[in-house]
Amino acid sequence: QVRLVESGGGPVQAGGSLRLSCAASGRTFSNYAMGWFRQVPGSERQFVATISWTGRSTNYADFVKGRFTISRDNAKNTVYLQMDALKPEDTAVYYCASATSYSGTNSRELYDYWGQGTQVTVSS
């Protein structure tokens, strides 16, 4: 059974930083790309960042480029999202997901396992 568990969310002031972690189990973590998405109530879940199975290739949504960094440690079966220069509009539930292939993707439909989410709240 594949399990993804996010941690590291919480309240933070605008301009601050948080690092989200996602611990994976139940499949060979290093064989699959990983991604981070976020969702606010009443809106669709939106792509934030993705990383290939080796970690050599990354891609970001335009609204986080230069502020967020995705990384992974295959030895620890963990993917990270370093979030800097946070803005109030970054407030959302953040989800990590495991892709169906080794290439990173921004397509929600190409992820088959999801974590339960972690709340990030940025105050002004």
Short mmCIF file of C-alpha atoms in Angstrom, two decimals, residues 1-4 23-34 51-54 72-79 97-103 112-113:
data_model
loop_
_atom_site.label_atom_id
_atom_site.label_comp_id
_atom_site.label_asym_id
_atom_site.label_seq_id
_atom_site.Cartn_x
_atom_site.Cartn_y
_atom_site.Cartn_z
CA GLN A 1 0.00 0.00 0.00
CA VAL A 2 1.44 3.34 -1.07
CA ARG A 3 1.41 6.04 1.58
CA LEU A 4 2.45 9.68 1.36
CA ALA A 23 7.61 10.82 3.32
CA ALA A 24 6.73 8.00 0.95
CA SER A 25 6.33 4.28 1.51
CA GLY A 26 4.88 1.30 -0.28
CA ARG A 27 6.52 1.65 -3.67
CA THR A 28 10.03 2.10 -5.01
CA PHE A 29 10.19 5.83 -4.42
CA SER A 30 13.18 6.45 -6.67
CA ASN A 31 11.37 5.06 -9.73
CA TYR A 32 8.77 7.82 -9.87
CA ALA A 33 8.55 11.54 -10.32
CA MET A 34 6.96 13.49 -7.50
CA ILE A 51 10.72 16.71 -9.83
CA SER A 52 11.92 13.79 -11.92
CA TRP A 53 12.91 10.45 -10.47
CA THR A 54 16.61 11.37 -10.35
CA ARG A 72 14.19 14.88 -3.12
CA ASP A 73 16.30 12.46 -1.15
CA ASN A 74 15.82 9.00 -2.59
CA ALA A 75 17.77 7.42 0.24
CA LYS A 76 15.16 8.77 2.66
CA ASN A 77 12.14 8.29 0.37
CA THR A 78 11.30 11.94 0.93
CA VAL A 79 10.48 14.91 -1.26
CA ALA A 97 1.76 13.24 -5.07
CA SER A 98 3.55 10.39 -6.77
CA ALA A 99 3.49 10.31 -10.55
CA THR A 100 2.80 7.33 -12.76
CA SER A 101 6.15 7.70 -14.51
CA TYR A 102 9.72 8.79 -13.91
CA SER A 103 9.30 12.14 -15.69
CA ASP A 112 -1.87 8.20 -8.90
CA TYR A 113 -1.14 8.57 -5.20
#
